[in-house]
Every structure is written in C-alpha cells, then in structure tokens.
CSV table of C-alpha atoms in Angstrom, one decimal:
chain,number,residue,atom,x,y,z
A,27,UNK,CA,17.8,-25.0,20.1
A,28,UNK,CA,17.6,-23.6,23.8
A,29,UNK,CA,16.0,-24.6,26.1
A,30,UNK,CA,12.3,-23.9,26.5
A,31,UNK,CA,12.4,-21.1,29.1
A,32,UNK,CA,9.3,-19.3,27.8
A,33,UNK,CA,5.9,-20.0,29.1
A,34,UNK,CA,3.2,-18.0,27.0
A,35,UNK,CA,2.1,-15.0,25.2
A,36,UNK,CA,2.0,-12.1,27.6
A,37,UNK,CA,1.4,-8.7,25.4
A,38,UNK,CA,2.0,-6.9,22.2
A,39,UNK,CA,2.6,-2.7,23.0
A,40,UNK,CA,2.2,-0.4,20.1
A,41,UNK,CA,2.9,3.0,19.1
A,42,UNK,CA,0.4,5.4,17.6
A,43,UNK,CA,0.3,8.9,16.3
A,44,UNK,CA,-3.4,9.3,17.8
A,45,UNK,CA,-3.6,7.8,20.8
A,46,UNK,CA,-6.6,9.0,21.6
A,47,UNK,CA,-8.4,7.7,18.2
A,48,UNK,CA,-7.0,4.4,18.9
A,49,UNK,CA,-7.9,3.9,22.8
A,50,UNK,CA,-11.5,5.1,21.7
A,51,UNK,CA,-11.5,2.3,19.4
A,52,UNK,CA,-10.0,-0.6,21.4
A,53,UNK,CA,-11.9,0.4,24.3
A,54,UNK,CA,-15.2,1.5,23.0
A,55,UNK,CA,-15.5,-0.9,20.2
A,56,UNK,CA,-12.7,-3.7,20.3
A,57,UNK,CA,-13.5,-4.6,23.9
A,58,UNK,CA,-10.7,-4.3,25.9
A,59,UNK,CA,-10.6,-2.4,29.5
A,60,UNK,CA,-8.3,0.7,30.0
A,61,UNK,CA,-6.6,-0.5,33.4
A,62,UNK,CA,-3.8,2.4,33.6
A,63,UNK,CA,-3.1,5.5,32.3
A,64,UNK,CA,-0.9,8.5,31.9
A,65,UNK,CA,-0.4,11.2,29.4
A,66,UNK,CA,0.0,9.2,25.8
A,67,UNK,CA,0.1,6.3,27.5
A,68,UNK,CA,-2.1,3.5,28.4
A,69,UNK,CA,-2.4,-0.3,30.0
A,70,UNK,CA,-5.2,-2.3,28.2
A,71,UNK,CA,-6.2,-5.6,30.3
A,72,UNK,CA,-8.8,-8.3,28.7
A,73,UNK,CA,-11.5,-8.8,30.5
A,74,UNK,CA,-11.4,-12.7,31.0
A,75,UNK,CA,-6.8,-12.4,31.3
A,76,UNK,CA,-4.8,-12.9,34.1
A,77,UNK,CA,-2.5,-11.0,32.5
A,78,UNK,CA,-2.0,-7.4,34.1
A,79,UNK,CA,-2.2,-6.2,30.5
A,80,UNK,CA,-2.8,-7.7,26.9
A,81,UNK,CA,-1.6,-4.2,24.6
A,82,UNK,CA,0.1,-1.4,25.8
A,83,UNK,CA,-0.7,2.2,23.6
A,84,UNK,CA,1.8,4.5,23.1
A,85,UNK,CA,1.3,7.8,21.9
A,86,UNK,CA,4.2,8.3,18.8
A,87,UNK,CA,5.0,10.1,15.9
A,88,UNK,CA,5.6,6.6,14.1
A,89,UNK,CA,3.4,3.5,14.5
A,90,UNK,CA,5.4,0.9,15.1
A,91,UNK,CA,5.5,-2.5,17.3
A,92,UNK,CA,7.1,-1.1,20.8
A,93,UNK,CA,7.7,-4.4,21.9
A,94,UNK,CA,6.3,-8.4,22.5
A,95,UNK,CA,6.4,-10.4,25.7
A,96,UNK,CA,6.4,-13.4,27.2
A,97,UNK,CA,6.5,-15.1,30.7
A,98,UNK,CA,8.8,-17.4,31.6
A,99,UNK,CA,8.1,-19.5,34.9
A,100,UNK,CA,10.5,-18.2,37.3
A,101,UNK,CA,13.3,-15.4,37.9
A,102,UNK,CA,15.9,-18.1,37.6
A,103,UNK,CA,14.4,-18.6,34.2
A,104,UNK,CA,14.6,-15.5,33.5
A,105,UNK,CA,18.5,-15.3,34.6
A,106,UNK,CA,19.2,-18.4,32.0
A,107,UNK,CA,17.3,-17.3,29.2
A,108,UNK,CA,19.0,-13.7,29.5
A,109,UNK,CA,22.6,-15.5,30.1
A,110,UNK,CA,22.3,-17.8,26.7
A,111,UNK,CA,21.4,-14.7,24.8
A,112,UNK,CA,24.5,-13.0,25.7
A,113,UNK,CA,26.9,-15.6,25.2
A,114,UNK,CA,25.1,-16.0,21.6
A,115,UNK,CA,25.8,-12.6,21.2
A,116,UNK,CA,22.1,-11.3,21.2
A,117,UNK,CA,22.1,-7.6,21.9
A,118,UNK,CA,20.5,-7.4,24.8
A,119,UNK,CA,18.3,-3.6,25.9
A,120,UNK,CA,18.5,-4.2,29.6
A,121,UNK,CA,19.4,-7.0,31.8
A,122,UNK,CA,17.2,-9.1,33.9
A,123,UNK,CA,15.6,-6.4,36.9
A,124,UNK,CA,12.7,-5.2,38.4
A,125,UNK,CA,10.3,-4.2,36.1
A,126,UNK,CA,8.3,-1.0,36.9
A,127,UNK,CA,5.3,-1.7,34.7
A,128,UNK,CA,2.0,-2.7,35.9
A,129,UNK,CA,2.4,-5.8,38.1
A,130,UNK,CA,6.1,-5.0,38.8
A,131,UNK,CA,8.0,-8.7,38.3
A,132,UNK,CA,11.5,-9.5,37.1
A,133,UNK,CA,12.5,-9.2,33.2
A,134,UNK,CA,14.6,-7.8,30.6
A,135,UNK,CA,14.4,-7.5,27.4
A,136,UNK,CA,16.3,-7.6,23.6
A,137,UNK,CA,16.6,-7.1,19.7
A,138,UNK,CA,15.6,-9.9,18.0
A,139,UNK,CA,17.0,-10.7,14.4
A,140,UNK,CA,15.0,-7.6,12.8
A,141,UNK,CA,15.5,-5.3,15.5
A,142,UNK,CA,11.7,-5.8,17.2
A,143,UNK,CA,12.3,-5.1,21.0
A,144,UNK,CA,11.0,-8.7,22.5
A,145,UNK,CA,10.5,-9.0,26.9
A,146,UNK,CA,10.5,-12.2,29.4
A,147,UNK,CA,9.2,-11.9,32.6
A,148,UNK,CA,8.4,-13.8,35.6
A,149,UNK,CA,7.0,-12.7,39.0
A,150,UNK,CA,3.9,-10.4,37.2
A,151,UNK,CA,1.3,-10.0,39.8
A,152,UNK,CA,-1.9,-12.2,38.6
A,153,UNK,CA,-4.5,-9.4,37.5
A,154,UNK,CA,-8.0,-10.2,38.8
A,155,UNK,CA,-10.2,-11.0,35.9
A,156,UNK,CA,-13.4,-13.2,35.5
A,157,UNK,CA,-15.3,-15.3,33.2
A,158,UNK,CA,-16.5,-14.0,30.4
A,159,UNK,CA,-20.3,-14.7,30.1
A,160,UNK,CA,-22.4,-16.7,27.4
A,161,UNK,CA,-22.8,-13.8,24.6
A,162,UNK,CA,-20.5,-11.5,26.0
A,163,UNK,CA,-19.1,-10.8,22.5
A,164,UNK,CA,-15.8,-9.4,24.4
A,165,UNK,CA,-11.6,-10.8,24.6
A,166,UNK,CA,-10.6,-13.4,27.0
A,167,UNK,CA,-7.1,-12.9,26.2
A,168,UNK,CA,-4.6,-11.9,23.6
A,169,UNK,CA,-4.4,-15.3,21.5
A,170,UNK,CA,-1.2,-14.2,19.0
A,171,UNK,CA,0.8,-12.3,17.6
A,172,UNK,CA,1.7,-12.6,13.4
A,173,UNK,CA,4.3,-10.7,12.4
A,174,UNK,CA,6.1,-9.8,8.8
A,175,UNK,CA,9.6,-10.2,8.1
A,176,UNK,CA,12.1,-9.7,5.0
A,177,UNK,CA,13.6,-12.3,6.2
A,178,UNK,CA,11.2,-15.0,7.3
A,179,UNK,CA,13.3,-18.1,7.1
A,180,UNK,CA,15.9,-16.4,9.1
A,181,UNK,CA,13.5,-15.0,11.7
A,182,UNK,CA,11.8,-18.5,12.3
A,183,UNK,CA,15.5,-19.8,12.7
A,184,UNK,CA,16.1,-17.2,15.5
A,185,UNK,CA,13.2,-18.0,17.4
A,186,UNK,CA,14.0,-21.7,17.5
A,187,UNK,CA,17.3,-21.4,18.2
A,188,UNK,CA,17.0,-19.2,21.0
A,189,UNK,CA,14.0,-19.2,22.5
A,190,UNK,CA,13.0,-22.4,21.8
A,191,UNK,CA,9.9,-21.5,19.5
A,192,UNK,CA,8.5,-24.6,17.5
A,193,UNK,CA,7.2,-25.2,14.4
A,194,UNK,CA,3.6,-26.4,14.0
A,195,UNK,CA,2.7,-25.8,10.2
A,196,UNK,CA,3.9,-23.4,6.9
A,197,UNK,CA,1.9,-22.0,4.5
A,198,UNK,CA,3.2,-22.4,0.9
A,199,UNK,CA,2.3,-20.8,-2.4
A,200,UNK,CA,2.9,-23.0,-5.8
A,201,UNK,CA,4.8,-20.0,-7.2
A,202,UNK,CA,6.2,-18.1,-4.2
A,203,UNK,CA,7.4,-21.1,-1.8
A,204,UNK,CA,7.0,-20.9,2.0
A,205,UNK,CA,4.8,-17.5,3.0
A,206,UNK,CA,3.7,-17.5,6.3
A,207,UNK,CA,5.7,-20.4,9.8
A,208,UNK,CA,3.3,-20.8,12.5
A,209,UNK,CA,5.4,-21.5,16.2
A,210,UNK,CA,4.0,-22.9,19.4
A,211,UNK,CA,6.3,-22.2,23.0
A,212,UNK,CA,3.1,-24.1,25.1
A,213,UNK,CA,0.6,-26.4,23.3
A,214,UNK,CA,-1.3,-23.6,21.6
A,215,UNK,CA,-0.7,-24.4,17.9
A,216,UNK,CA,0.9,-20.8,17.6
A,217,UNK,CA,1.4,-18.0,19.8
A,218,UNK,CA,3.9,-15.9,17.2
A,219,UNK,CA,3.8,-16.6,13.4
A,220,UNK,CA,5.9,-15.0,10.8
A,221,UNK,CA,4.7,-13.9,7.5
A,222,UNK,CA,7.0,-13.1,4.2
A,223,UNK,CA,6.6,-9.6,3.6
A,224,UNK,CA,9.0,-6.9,1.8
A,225,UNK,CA,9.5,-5.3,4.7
A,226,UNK,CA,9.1,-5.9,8.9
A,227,UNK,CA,5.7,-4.8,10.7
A,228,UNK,CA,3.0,-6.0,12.2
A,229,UNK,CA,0.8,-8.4,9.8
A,230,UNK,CA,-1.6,-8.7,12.4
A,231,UNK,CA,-2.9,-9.3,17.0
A,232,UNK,CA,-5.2,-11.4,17.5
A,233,UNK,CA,-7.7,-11.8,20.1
A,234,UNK,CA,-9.7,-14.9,21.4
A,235,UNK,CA,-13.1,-14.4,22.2
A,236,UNK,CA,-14.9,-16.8,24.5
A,237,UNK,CA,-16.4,-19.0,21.8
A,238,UNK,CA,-18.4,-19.7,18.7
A,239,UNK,CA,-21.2,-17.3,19.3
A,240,UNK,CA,-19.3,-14.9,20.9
A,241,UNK,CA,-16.8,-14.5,18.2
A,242,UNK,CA,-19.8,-13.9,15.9
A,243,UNK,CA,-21.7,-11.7,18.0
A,244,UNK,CA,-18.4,-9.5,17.9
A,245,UNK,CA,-17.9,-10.2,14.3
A,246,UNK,CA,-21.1,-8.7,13.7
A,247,UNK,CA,-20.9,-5.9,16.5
A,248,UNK,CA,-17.8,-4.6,14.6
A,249,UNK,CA,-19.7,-4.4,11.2
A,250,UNK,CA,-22.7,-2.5,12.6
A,251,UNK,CA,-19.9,-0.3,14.2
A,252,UNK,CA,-18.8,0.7,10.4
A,253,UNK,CA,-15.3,-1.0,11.1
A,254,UNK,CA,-13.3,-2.1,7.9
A,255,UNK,CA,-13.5,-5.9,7.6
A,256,UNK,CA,-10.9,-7.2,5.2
A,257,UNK,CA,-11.3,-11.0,5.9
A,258,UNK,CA,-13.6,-13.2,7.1
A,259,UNK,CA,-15.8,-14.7,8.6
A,260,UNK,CA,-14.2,-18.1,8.2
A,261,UNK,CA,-12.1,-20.7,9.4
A,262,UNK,CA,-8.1,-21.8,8.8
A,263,UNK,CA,-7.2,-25.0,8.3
A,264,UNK,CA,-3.7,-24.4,10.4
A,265,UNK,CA,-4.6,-23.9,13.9
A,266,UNK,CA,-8.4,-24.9,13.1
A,267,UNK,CA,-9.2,-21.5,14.4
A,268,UNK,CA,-11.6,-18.7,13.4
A,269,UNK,CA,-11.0,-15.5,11.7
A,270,UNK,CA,-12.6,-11.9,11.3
A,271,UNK,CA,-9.6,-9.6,10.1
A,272,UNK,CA,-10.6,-6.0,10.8
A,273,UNK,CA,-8.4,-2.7,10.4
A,274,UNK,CA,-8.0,-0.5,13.7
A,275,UNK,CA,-7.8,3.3,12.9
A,276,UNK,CA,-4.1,3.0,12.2
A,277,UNK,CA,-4.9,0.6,9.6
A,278,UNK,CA,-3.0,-2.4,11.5
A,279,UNK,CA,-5.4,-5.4,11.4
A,280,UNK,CA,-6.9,-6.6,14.3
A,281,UNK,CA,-8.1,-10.3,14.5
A,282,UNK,CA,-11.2,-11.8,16.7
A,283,UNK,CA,-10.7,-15.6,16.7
A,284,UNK,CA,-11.9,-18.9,18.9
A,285,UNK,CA,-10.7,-22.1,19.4
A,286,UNK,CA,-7.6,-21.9,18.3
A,287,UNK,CA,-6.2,-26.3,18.1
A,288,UNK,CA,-4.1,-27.3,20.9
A,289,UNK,CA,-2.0,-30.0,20.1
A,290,UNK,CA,-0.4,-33.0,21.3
A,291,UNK,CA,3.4,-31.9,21.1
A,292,UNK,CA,5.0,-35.3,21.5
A,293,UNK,CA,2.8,-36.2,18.4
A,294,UNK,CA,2.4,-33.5,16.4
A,295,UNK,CA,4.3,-33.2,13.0
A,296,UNK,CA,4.3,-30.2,10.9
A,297,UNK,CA,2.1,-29.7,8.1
A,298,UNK,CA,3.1,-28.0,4.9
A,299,UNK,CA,-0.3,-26.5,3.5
A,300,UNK,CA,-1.0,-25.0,-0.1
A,301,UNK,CA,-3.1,-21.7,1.1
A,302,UNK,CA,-4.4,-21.4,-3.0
A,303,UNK,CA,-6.3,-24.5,-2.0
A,304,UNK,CA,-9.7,-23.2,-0.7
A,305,UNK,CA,-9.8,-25.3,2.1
A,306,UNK,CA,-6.9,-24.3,3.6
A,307,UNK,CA,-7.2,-20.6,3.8
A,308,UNK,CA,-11.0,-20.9,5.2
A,309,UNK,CA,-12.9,-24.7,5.8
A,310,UNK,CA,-15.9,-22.6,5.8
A,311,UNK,CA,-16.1,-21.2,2.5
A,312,UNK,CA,-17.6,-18.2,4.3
A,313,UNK,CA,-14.7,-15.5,3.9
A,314,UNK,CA,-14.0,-13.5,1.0
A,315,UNK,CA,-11.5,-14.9,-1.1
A,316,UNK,CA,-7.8,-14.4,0.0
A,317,UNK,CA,-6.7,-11.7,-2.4
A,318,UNK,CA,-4.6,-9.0,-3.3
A,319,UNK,CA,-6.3,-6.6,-1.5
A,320,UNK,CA,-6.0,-8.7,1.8
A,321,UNK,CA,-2.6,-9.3,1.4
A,322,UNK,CA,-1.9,-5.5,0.7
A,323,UNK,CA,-3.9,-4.8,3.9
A,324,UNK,CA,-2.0,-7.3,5.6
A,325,UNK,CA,1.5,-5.9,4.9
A,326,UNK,CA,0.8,-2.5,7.0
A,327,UNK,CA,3.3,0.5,7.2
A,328,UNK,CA,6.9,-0.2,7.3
A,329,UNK,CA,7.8,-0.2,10.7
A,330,UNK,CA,11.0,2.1,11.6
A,331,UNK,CA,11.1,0.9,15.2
A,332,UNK,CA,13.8,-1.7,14.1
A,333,UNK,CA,16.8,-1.9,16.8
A,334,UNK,CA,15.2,1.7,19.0
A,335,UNK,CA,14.1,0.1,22.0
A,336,UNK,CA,11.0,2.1,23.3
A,337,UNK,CA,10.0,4.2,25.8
A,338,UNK,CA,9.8,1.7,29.5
C-alpha cells in the first residue's frame, strides 16, 4: 500500500444531457449554490464547504461520472502521489500542473482500474462559506461518493494499493458474498465505497446536512417537492449514518445523510455485516425495506465514460 498522500473528499463532476433540468434541481431543490458558470457548464459550492466546489455539471450527450477528486496536503504531495502511479504503471491524463478550475491549485489527474477519471490537488484557494444555521435544511459539504463496479474486489484492491484507501466495513449477502467495501483516507468511516454491480456507474453522492433535524427537514422538503424517494428515512448500521435516497432528474440517486461515525483508526477493525439482517441495512426500522426495486434504482445507466477523460 502507498502511502497516504490523500487528505479528503474534494468533488464528484457529472455529465448530463439537460443541464439545465439538472442545475434547476440541485439548485432550486437540492440546495446547493451555483458559484460559476459558462455555457453547459457549471461550479456548484455547498453552502457550509470550504471547498471551492462540491459537483461540477456538465452538459453531455451521455451521463456519466466526469471525474472524482481529492486533496492532498501539499504540491510535494502531489509530485509523489503522481510519481508512484507512473512507475506502477497507472495511466496517467495529465501530469501534476496548474489547474485552471475554480481556485486554480496544483493537480493532475488519472484512470483508475475501470477507467473513471480520479484528480489530487493541493494549493485550492479556501472558498468563503459559513455556518449553516439550526433548521437550515441545506448541504454542509459533499460527505461521499459510492460507486458500482464489475469488478469490486479488484477496484477496492486498487484504491488500497495506490492511494492508500482503507477498509472500514463490507456488506455481505448469505447467497451473493461481499456486495458493497466501505474505505476511509481521513477518519470519516468512508469517503468512497464500492458496490458490486454488473456494470460501472455511479450507485450513488451523498450530501451531509448539518444535523438530525436538518436532515429531516430536507427529507421532508424533497417529498413535498414531488421528488422520487427510493429509500429511507433510516439509519445504517456501517458508518452509523443517516439515509434519504432520492433520484435527481437523470435518475442518479442523490443521498442527504448526518453524522456519518468517525472512527478511531489505530483501533478500528473491520466489520463484516449481513445487510438481510434488518438492523444492518436501517437501526431505525423507519425505511422501506431494501428491495429489488432499490437495488435496480441503485444500479443507474451504464456509464460509457470509462477511460475518455473529460472536458478540463
């Protein structure tokens, strides 16, 4: 395993075929603040982020993950991390530069395994953000990202060996073995998980709101709204976090969430959970019963980005 260059979750950037549909929603409805913008293009910041931006929305004739990013502490870091990856033969888009994206800094970015276009960066200028306000039913920040894979085991592999992801806990069926690998890079109990699926795409982002009443105040918000709830309201035993799974209007699903566990890393040891077992999927009891349909949901559109780096 490498070692741990990467600091956090920065952003996840997608690519729609109505970009305008899907700004309305994420800004009208999901909460998020447009902070730049060009033709087909646009830089969504949360509200309570430093982060310059949490989702950047492409317009596209395929929907598709552009990219994911991540900071990593310093240029040098940046340099390493980018250094290791070539001599392990990762393909590699663009090598470590200036980056001419909201809040300029130093980054590059790569394929991973499946061909999903991944970014580090250091040097982002800090956006100016606030606190978010008791009942402000709004994002602090992008919590994580979950996506699927064809081939999960291999995929977890990759991001442990080289960029020193860690495993908190798997989800495991009694009939279809290991389903879904949760992996920390800070003390967050997952900033990326990856979900067994026949084919890549985005399972699902997810978005912390500022806490329990919040995230229920925009759980509710989004059903008076007449937005498609698949799952939820409830809460996972892995991660101890809550859940309210919605579908955007591209029909990718869309997660509010709080209090998602940190954990003590020189501690912690991995769990191995049984998601048939009620308690698992939601302690509450609360959400509708994981299904077919949710998984279905959950699987989304193939995504034919694989190995095309997108637009800068």
């Amino acid at each position: 395993m490498t070692d741990r260059l990467i600091t956090h979750l920065r952003h996840v950037d997608l690519a729609v075929p109505d970009h305008a549909k899907q700004l309305d929603f994420f800004t009208g409805t999901w909460g998020l603040t447009a902070e730049h913008s060009d033709t087909g293009l646009t830089f969504l910041a949360a509200e309570g982020s430093p982060e310059q931006y949490v989702v950047r929305l492409r317009q596209s004739g395929d929907k598709r993950i552009d990219l994911i990013a991540f900071g990593a502490a310093s240029a040098s870091h940046v340099d390493a991390l980018a250094a290791q990856l070539g001599r392990d033969g990762v393909g590699l888009i663009s090598e470590p530069g200036a980056l001419a994206t909201p809040g300029g800094g130093y980054g590059f970015r790569f394929f991973d395994l499946e061909g999903r276009t991944v970014e580090i960066s250091s040097d982002v200028a800090v956006r100016a953000h606030r606190k978010i306000e008791e009942g402000e039913s709004i994002p602090v920040r992008l919590s994580h990202v979950v996506v699927n894979s064809a081939s999960p085991e291999a995929t977890v592999a990759w991001y442990q060996r080289h960029l020193g992801f860690a495993l908190s806990d798997t989800l495991t069926h009694p009939h279809m073995g290991e389903m879904m690998w949760f992996l920390r890079i800070n003390s967050w109990h997952h900033s990326l998980a990856v979900a067994r699926c026949p084919h890549p795409s985005l399972h699902h982002a997810s978005f912390e709101l500022r806490g329990i009443d919040e995230y229920m105040r925009g759980t509710g918000r989004l059903l008076r709204a007449g937005v498609e709830k698949i799952w939820g309201p409830g809460r996972h035993l892995a991660g101890n976090n809550t859940f309210s799974y919605f579908l955007d209007p591209h029909g990718n699903t869309v997660e509010y969430t709080t209090e998602l566990e940190r954990v003590d890393e020189d501690a912690w040891h991995p769990h191995l959970y049984d998601f048939t077992q009620p308690g698992v999927a939601d302690q509450w009891g609360t959400a509708n019963p994981m299904n077919e349909f949710v998984a279905t949901k959950s699987f989304n559109d193939p995504d034919r980005g694989m190995f095309t780096a997108p637009p800068v």
